[in-house]
Coordinates of C-alpha atoms in Angstrom, one line a residue:
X1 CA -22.5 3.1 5.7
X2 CA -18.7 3.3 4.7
X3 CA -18.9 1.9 1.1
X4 CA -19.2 4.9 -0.8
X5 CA -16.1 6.4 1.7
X6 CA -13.9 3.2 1.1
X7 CA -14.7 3.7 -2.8
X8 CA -15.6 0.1 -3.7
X9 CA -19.3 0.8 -4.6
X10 CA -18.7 -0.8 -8.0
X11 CA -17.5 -3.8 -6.8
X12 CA -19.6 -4.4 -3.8
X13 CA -18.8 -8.4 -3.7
X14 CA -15.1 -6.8 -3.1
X15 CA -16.3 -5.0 -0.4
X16 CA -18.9 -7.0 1.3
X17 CA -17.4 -10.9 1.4
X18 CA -13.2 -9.7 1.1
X19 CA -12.2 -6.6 2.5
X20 CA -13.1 -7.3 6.1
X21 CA -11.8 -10.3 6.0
X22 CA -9.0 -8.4 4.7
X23 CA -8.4 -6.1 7.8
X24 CA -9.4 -9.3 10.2
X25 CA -7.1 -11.4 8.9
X26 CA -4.3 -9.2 9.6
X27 CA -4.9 -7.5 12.2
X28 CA -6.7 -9.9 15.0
X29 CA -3.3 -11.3 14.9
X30 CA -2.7 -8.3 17.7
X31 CA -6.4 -7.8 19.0
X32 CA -7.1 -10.0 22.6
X33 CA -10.2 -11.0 23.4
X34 CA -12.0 -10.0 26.5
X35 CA -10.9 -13.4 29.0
X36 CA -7.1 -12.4 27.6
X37 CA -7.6 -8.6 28.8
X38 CA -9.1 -10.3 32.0
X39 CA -6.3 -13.1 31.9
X40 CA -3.5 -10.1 31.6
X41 CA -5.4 -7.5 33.5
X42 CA -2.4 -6.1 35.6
X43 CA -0.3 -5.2 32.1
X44 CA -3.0 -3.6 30.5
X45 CA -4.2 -1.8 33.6
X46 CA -0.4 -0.7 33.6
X47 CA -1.1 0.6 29.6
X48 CA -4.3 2.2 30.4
X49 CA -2.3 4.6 33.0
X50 CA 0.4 4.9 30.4
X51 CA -2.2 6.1 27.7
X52 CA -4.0 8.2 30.3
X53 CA -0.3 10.1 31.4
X54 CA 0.0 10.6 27.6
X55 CA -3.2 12.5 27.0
X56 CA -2.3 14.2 30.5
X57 CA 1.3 15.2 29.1
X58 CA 0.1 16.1 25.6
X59 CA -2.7 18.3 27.5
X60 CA -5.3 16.5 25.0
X61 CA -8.1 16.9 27.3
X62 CA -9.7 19.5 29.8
X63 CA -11.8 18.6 32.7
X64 CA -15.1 20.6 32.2
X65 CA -18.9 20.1 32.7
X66 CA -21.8 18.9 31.3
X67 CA -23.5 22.1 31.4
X68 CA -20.8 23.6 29.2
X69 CA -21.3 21.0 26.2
X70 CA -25.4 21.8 26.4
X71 CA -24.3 25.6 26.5
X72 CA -22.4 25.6 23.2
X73 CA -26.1 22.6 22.1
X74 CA -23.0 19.8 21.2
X75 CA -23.4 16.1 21.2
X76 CA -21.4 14.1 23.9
X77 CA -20.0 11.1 22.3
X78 CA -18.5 8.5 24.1
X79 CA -15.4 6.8 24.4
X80 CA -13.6 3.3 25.0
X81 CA -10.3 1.9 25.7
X82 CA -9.0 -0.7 22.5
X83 CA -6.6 -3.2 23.8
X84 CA -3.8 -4.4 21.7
X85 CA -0.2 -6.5 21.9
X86 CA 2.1 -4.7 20.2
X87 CA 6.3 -6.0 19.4
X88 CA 9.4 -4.9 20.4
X89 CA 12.3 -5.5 17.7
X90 CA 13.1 -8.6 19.7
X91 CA 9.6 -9.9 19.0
X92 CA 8.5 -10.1 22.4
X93 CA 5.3 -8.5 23.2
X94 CA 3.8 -5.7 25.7
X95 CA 0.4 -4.6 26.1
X96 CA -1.0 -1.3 24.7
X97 CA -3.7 0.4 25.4
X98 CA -5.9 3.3 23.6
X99 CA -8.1 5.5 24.5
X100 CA -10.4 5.9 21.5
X101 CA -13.0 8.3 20.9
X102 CA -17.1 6.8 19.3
X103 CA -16.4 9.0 16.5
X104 CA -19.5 7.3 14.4
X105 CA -21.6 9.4 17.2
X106 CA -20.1 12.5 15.7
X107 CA -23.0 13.7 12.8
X108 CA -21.2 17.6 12.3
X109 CA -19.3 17.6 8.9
X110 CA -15.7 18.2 8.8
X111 CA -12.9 17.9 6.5
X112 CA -11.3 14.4 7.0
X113 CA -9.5 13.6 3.8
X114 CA -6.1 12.3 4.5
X115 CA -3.5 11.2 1.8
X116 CA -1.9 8.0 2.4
X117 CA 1.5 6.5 0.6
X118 CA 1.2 4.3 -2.8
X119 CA 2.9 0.7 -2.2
X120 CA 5.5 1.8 -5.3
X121 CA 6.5 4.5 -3.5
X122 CA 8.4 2.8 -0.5
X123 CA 10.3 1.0 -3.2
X124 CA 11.4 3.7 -5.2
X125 CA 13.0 5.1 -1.9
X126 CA 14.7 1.7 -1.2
X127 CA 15.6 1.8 -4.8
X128 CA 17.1 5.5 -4.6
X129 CA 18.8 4.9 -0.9
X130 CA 20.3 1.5 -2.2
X131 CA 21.7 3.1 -5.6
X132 CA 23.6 6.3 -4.0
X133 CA 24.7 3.7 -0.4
X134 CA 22.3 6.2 1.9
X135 CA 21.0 4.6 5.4
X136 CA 17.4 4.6 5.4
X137 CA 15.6 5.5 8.6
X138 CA 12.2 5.0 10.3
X139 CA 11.1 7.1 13.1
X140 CA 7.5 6.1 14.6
X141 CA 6.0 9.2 16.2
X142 CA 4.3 8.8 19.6
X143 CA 0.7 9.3 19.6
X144 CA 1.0 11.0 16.5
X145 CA -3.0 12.1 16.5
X146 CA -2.3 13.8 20.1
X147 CA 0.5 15.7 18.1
X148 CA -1.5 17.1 15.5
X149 CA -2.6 20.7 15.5
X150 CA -4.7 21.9 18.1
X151 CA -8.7 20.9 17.7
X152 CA -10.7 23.6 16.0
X153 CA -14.5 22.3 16.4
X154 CA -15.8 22.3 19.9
X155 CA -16.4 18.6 20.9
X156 CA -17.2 16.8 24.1
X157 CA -16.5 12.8 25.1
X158 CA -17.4 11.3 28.0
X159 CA -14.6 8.7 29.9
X160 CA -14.1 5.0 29.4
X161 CA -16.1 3.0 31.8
X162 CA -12.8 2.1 33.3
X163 CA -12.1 6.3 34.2
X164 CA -14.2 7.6 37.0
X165 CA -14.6 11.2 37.3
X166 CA -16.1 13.7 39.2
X167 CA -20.3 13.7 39.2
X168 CA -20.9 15.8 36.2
X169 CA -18.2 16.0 34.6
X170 CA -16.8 15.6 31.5
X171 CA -13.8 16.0 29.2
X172 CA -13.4 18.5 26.3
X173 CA -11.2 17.5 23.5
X174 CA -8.5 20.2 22.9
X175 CA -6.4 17.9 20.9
X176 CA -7.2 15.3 18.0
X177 CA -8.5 12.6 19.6
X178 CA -7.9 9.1 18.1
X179 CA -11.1 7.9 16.5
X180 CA -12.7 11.2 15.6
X181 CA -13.4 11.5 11.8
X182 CA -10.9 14.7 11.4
X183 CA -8.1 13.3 13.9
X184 CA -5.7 12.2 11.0
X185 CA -6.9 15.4 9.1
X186 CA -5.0 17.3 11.8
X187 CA -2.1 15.1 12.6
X188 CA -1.3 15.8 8.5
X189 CA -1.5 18.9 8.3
X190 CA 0.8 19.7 10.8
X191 CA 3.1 17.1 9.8
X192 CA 3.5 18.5 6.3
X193 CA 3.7 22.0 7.8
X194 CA 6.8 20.7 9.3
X195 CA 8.3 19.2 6.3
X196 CA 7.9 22.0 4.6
X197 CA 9.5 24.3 7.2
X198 CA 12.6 22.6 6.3
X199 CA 12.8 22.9 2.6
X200 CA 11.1 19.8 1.2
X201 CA 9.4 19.9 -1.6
X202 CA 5.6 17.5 -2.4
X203 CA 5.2 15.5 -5.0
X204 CA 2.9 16.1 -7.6
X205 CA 2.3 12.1 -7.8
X206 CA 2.7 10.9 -4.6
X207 CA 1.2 13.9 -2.3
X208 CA 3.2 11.6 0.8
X209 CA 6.2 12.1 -0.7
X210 CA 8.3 14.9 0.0
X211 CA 12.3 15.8 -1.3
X212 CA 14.4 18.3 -1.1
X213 CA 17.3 19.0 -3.9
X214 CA 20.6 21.3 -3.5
X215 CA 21.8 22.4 -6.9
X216 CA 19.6 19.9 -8.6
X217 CA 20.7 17.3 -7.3
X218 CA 18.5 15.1 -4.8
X219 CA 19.5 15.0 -1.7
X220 CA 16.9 13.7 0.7
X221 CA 13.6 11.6 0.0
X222 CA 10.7 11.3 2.8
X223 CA 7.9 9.0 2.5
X224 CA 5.0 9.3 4.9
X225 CA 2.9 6.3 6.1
X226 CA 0.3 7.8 8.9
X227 CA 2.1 8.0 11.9
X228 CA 5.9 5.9 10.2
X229 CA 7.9 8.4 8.9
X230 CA 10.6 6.7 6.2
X231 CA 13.8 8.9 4.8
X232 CA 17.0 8.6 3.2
X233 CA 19.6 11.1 2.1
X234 CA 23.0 12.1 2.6
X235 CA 24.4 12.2 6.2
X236 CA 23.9 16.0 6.8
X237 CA 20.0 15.4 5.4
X238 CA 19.1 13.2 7.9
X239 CA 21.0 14.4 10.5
X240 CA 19.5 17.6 10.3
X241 CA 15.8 15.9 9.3
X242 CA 16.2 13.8 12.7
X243 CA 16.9 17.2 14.3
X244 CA 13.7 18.8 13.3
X245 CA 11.6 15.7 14.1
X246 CA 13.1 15.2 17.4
X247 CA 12.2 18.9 18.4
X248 CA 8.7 19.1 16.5
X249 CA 7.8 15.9 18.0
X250 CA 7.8 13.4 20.4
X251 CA 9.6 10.2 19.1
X252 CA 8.6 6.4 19.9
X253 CA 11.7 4.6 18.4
X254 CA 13.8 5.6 15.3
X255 CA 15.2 2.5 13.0
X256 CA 18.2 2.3 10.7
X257 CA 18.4 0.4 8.1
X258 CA 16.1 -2.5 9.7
X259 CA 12.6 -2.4 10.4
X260 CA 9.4 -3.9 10.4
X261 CA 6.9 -2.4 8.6
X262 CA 3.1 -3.3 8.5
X263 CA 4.7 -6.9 9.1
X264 CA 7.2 -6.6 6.6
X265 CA 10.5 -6.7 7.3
X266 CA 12.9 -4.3 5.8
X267 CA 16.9 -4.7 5.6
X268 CA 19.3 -3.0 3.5
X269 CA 22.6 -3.9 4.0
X270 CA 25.5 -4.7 1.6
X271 CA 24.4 -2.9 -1.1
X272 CA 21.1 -4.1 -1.5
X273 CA 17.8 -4.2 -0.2
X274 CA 15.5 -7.0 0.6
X275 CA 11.8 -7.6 1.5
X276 CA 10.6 -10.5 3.7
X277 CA 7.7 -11.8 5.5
X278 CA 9.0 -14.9 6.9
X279 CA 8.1 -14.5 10.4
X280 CA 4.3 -13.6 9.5
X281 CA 4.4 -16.1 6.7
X282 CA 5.7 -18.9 8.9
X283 CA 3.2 -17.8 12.0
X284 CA -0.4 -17.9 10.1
X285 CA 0.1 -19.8 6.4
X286 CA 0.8 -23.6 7.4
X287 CA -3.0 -23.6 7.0
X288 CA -4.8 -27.4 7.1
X289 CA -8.3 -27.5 5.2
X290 CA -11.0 -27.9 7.8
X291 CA -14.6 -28.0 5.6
X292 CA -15.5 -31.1 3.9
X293 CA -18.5 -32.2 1.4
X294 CA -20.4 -32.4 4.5
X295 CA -19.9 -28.5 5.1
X296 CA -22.7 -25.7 5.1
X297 CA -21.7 -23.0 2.5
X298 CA -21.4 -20.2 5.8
X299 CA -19.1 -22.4 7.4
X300 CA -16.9 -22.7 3.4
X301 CA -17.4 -18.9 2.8
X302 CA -16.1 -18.3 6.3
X303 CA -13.2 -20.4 5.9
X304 CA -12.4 -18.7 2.3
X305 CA -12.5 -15.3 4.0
X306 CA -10.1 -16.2 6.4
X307 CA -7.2 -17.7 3.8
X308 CA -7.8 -15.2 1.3
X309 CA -7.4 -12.1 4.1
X310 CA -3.2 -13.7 5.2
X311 CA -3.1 -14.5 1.3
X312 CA -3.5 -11.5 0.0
X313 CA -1.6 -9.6 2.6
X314 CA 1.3 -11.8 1.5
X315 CA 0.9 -12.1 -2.7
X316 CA 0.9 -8.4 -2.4
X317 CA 4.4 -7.8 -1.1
X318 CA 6.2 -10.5 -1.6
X319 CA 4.9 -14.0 -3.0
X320 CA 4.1 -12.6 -6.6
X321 CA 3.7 -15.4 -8.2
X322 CA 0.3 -16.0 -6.5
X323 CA -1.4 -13.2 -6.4
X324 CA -3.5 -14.6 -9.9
X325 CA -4.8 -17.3 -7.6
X326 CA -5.5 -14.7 -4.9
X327 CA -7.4 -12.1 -6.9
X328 CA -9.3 -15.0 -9.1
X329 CA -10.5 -16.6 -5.6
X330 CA -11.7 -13.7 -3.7
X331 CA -14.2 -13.7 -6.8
X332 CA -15.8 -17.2 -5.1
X333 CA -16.6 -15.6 -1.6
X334 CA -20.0 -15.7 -2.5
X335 CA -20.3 -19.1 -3.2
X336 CA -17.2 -20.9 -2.4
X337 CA -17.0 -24.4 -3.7
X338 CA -14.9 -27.3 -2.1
X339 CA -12.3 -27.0 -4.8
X340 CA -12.2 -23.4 -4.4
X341 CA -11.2 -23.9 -0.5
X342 CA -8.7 -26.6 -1.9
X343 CA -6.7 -23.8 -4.0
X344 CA -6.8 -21.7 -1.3
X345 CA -5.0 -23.8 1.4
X346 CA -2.7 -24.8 -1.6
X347 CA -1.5 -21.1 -2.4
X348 CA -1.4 -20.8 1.5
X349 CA 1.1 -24.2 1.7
X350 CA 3.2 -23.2 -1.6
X351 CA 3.3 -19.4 0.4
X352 CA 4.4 -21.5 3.4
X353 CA 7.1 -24.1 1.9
X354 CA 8.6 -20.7 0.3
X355 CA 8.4 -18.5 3.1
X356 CA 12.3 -17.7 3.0
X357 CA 11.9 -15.9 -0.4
X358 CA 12.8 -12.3 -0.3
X359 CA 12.2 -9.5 -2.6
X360 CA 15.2 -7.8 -3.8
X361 CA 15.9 -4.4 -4.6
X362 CA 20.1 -4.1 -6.1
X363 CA 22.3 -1.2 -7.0
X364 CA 21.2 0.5 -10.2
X365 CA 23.6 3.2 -12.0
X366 CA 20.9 6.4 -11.5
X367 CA 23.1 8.6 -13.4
X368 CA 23.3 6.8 -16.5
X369 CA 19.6 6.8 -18.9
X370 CA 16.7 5.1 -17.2
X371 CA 14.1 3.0 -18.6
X372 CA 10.8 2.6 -16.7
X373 CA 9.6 -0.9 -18.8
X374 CA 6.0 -1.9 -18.4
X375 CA 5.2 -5.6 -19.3
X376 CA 1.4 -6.0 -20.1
X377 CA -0.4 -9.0 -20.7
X378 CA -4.2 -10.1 -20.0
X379 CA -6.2 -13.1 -20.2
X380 CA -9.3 -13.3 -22.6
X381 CA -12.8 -13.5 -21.1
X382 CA -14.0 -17.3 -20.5
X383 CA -16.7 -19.0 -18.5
X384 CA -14.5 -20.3 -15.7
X385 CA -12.1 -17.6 -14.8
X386 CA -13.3 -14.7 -16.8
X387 CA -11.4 -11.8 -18.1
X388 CA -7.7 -10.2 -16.5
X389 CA -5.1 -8.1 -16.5
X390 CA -1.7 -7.9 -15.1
X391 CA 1.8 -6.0 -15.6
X392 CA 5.0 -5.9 -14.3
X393 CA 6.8 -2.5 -14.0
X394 CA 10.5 -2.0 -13.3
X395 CA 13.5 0.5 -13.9
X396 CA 16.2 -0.3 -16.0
X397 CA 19.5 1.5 -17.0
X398 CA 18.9 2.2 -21.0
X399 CA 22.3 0.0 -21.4
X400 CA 21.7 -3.1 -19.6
X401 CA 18.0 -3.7 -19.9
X402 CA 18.5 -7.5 -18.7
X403 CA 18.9 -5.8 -15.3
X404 CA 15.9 -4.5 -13.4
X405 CA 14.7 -3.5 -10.3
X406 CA 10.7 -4.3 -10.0
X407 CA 8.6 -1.6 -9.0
X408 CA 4.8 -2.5 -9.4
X409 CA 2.7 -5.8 -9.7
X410 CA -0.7 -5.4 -10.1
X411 CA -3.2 -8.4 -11.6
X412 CA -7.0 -7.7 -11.2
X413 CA -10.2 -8.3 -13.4
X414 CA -11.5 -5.8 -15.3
X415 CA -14.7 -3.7 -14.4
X416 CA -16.4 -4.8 -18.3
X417 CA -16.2 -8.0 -19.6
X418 CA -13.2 -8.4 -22.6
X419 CA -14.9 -10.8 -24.5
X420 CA -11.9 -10.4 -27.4
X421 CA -8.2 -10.9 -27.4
X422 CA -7.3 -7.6 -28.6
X423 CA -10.0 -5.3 -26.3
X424 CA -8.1 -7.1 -23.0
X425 CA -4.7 -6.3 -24.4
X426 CA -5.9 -3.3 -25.0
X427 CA -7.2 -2.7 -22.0
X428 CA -4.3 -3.9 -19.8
X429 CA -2.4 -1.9 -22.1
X430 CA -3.8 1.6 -21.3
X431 CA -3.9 0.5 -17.3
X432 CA -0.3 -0.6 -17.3
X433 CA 0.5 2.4 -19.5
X434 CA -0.9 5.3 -16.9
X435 CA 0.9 3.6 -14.2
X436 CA 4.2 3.7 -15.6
X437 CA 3.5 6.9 -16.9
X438 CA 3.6 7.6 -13.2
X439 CA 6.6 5.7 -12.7
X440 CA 8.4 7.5 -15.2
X441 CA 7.4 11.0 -14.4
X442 CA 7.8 10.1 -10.5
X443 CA 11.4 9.6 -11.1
X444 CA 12.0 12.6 -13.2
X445 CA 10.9 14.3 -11.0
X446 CA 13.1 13.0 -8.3
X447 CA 16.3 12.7 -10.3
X448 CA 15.2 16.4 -12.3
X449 CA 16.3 14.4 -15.1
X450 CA 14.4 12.3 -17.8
X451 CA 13.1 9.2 -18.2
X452 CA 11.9 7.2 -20.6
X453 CA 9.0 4.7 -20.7
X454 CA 8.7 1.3 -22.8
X455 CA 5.7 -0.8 -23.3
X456 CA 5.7 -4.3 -23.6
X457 CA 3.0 -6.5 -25.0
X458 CA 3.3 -10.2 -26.6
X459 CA -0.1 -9.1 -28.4
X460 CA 0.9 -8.7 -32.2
X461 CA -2.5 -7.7 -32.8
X462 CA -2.3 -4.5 -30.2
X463 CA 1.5 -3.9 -31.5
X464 CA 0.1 -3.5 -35.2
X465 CA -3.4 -1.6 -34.4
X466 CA -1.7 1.1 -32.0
X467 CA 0.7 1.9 -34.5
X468 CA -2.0 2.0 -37.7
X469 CA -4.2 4.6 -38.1
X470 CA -6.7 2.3 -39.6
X471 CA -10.3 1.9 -37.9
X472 CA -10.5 -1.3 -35.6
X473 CA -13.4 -3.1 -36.6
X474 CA -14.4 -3.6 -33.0
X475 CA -16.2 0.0 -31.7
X476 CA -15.3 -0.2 -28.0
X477 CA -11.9 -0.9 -29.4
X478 CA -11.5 1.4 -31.5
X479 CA -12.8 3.9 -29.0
X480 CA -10.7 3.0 -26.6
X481 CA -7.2 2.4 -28.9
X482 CA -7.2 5.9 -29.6
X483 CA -5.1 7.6 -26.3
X484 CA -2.5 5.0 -26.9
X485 CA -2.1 5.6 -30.2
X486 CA -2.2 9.7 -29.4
X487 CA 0.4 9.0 -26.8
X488 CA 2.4 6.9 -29.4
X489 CA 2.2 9.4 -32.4
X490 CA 3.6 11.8 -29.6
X491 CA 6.3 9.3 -28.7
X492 CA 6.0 9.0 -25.4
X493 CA 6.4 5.9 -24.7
X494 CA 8.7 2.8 -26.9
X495 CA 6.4 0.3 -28.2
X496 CA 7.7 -3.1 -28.0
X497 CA 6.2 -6.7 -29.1
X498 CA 7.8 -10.0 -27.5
X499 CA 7.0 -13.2 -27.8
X500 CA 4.6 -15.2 -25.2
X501 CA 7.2 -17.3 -23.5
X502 CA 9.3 -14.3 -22.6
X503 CA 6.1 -12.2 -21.5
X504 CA 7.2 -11.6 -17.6
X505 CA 3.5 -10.4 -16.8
X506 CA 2.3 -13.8 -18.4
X507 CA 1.4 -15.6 -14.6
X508 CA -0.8 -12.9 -13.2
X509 CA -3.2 -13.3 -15.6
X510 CA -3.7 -17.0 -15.8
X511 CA -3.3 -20.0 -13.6
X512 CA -0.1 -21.5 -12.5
X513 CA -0.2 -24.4 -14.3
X514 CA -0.9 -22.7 -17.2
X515 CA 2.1 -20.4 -17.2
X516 CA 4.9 -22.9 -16.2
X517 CA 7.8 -21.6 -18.7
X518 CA 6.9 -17.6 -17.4
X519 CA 7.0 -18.1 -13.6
X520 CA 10.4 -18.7 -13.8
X521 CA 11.3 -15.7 -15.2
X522 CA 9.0 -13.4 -12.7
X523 CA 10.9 -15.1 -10.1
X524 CA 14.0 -14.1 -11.4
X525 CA 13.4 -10.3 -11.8
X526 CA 12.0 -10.8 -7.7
X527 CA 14.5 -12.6 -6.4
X528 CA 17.2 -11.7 -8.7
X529 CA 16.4 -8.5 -10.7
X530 CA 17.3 -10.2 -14.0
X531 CA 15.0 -9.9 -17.3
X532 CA 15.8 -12.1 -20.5
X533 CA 16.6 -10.9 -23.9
X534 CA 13.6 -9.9 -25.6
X535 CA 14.6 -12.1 -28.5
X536 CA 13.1 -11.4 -31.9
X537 CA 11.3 -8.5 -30.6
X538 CA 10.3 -5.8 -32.6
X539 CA 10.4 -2.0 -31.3
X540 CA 9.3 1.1 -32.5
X541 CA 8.6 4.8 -31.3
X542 CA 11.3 6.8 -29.3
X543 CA 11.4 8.5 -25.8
X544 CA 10.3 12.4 -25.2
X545 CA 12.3 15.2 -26.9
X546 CA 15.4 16.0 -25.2
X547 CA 13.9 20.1 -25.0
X548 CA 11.2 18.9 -22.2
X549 CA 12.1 20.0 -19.3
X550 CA 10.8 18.9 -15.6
X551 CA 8.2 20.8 -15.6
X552 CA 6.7 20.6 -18.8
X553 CA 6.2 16.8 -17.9
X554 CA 4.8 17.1 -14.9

């Protein structure tokens, strides 16, 4: 029933066979099973009273009867404790307990939209922090849904089987109760009440990023992931920021510098910044093949679901360089072959062997020009692996454009199939295109100063078609050529051709072995933030007028 509220009802093989496995993958990892809550019963007996002072202290709940929920003719849903092991920052674990309301009991509509943080957008704050020498901090709020605003609609739960309470009695939810459909409605909306109280400004591209500038000048940057709050600034912006937090709410832990977040570690230290999963890498990807020819295809499909769920939580972050394999895989849930099953384990092993590989985010000038560079390339549609895309984007100073500081990878197949060359660079052309136009304005926004974009393409055909303005002979490419070439005639973007070995984006759209003199080079800009000299390039167009001011681009 959630596929049209998760969005993927175009792609329901994505939905059905990978994204559970998705979420299981990563997060039974925590999740006991019920002889471990039986094994452990005296520490999460010990977190059930812990959650129950909580809702006590946060007055979430009032003690009322049955009689009064059939007055006001409302539906009592019920409720259950979910157990979980949580981490301290030494790695050891405790128990944690929540009490969790049956919110698919709840039929009454209510508003229960909730913005939540794009991936780029924690590395353009490490990116910012690291460039000025600003701490970053993460402060985890406390039962951030009990902290929300007060609970408007009138609703009714009855106790875990575990809470006894008086005959005919029940409790009446005055606060936002974890696992009703509006709780994270409320906890936002007085979140970003509070940000706003203090000055900060929302983006107009990232609504869970918030700023605040003095004079112009940025000062302090806020990114918002549910209940992790992340900022950087100058030392009088984030002491006063802690300030207002501390008083508007109660605080779990605050970090500085280095944290762990959705199992990736953070540090910046030393003038950079760096992104890791060793310890989760190490922990779940020294994975052994288990099926065999002998195999049912449930017992294969299972065993797919289960690598490709720690695969892609890792190729997404950090281990780049596989996530073609990933995303070309999680195409064969349906009917996973033996071969398939061999890949996987082999992405997982190569993930494994190169666990210590970190992600590195270095100093970049942010007061000189800045370059947001897109790197496009796509694969054409064929019979075995079909038809992708990929890009790279990262930010450059205008000066030294060998240097770079990545920003976004994204490799995925297409929705239609690109049965020509041209219509799939085209294609991964416009895609890469709108996300760096994001990029670009994202930062300008920011920095209130202006930045230009570049596209790059090793497609000769695309680099010649986008800047004619002869008919392409193709119809759904010549339909489909025309923004970029409205977008280039407006010059707002550089238009840039390279050749293929230099093409960065080159091994997210094909297999490894197929892009052996590329991967290098991706691995450089990760690990290194260095890009080669697009030799023999050819580049045309220019960056937006000088006259265009912040907000005429936004």
């Amino acid at each position: 029933k959630d596929k049209k509220r998760w969005g993927y009802r175009n792609n329901q093989t994505f939905f059905n066979h990978f994204l559970p496995s998705f979420y299981n993958a990563f997060l039974t990892q925590s999740i006991p099973s019920a002889a471990e809550v039986e094994q452990y019963k005296n520490e999460f007996e010990v977190a059930r009273l812990k959650e129950l002072e909580s809702l006590r202290s946060l007055e979430a709940l009032e003690l009322v009867s049955e009689d009064e929920a059939r007055k006001h003719k409302k539906r009592i849903i019920d409720s259950k404790f979910v157990y979980a092991w949580r981490e301290n920052m030494d790695f050891s674990r405790y128990a944690k307990a929540r009490m969790v309301a049956r919110g698919f009991q709840d039929f009454e509509e209510a508003i229960k939209e909730v913005p939540t943080c794009h991936r780029e957008s924690i590395l353009i704050l490490l990116t910012i922090a690291v460039s000025h020498g600003w701490d970053i901090y993460n402060e985890d709020i406390k039962t951030a849904y009990l902290q929300g605003e007060n609970y408007t609609r009138n609703m009714y739960v009855r106790p875990p089987k575990e809470v006894k309470l008086p005959k005919g009695k029940i409790w009446k939810v005055l606060k936002p109760l974890y696992g009703l459909k509006d709780a994270g409605r409320h906890w936002w909306t007085k979140l970003a009440r509070t940000l706003f109280d203090m000055g900060l400004k929302q983006s107009k591209f990232d609504p869970c990023v918030f700023m605040r500038h003095e004079n112009g000048i940025l000062v302090g940057l806020v990114v918002i992931h549910v209940d992790d709050i992340f900022y950087t600034g100058t030392d009088a912006f984030c002491k006063k920021m802690h300030e207002k937090l501390e008083k508007a709410f109660k605080i779990s832990h605050i970090e500085k510098n280095h944290f762990n977040y959705n199992g990736v570690e953070i540090h910046n230290c030393d003038g950079k910044a760096t992104i890791n999963q060793k310890k989760y890498i190490t922990e779940n990807m020294d994975i052994k093949l288990r099926s065999t020819s002998q195999s049912t295809e449930a017992e294969r499909k299972k065993e797919l679901q289960e690598i490709l769920g720690k695969l892609l939580w890792v190729t997404r972050n950090t281990k780049i360089e596989t996530l073609f394999t990933t995303v070309f895989l999680s195409q064969k849930v349906t009917d996973p072959s033996l071969h398939n099953l061999k890949e996987s384990v082999k992405a997982a092993q190569y993930c494994f062997r190169n666990a210590d590989t970190e992600l590195l985010i270095s100093k970049i000038n942010l007061d000189k020009d800045l370059i947001v560079r897109v790197f496009c390339d796509a694969s054409p549609y064929t019979h075995q692996i079909g038809s992708h895309i990929g890009y790279v984007a990262c930010l450059s100073n205008t000066e030294k454009l060998t240097h770079a500081i990545p920003q976004a990878f994204i490799s995925r197949k297409p929705k239609r199939k690109r049965r020509s060359s041209l219509h799939a660079e085209l294609y991964a052309g416009l895609d890469g295109t709108a996300h760096g136009t994001r990029l670009q304005r994202m930062y300008s926004e920011l920095l209130n100063k202006h930045v230009q974009l570049e596209l790059i393409t090793d497609s000769k055909s695309l680099f010649d078609n986008i800047k004619s303005a002869k008919a392409v002979k193709e119809m759904t490419v010549n339909m489909d050529i025309e923004p970029l070439r409205e977008h280039f005639d407006n010059k707002d973007f550089i238009l840039t051709w390279t050749e293929k070995d230099l093409q960065i984006a080159d091994p997210l759209t094909k297999p490894s072995n197929k892009a052996t003199k590329t991967t290098p080079l991706l691995l450089n800009l990760i690990v290194k933030n260095e890009l080669p000299e697009l030799r023999k390039s050819v580049s045309t167009g220019s960056s937006l007028p000088a006259r265009i001011c912040q907000t005429d681009v936004c």
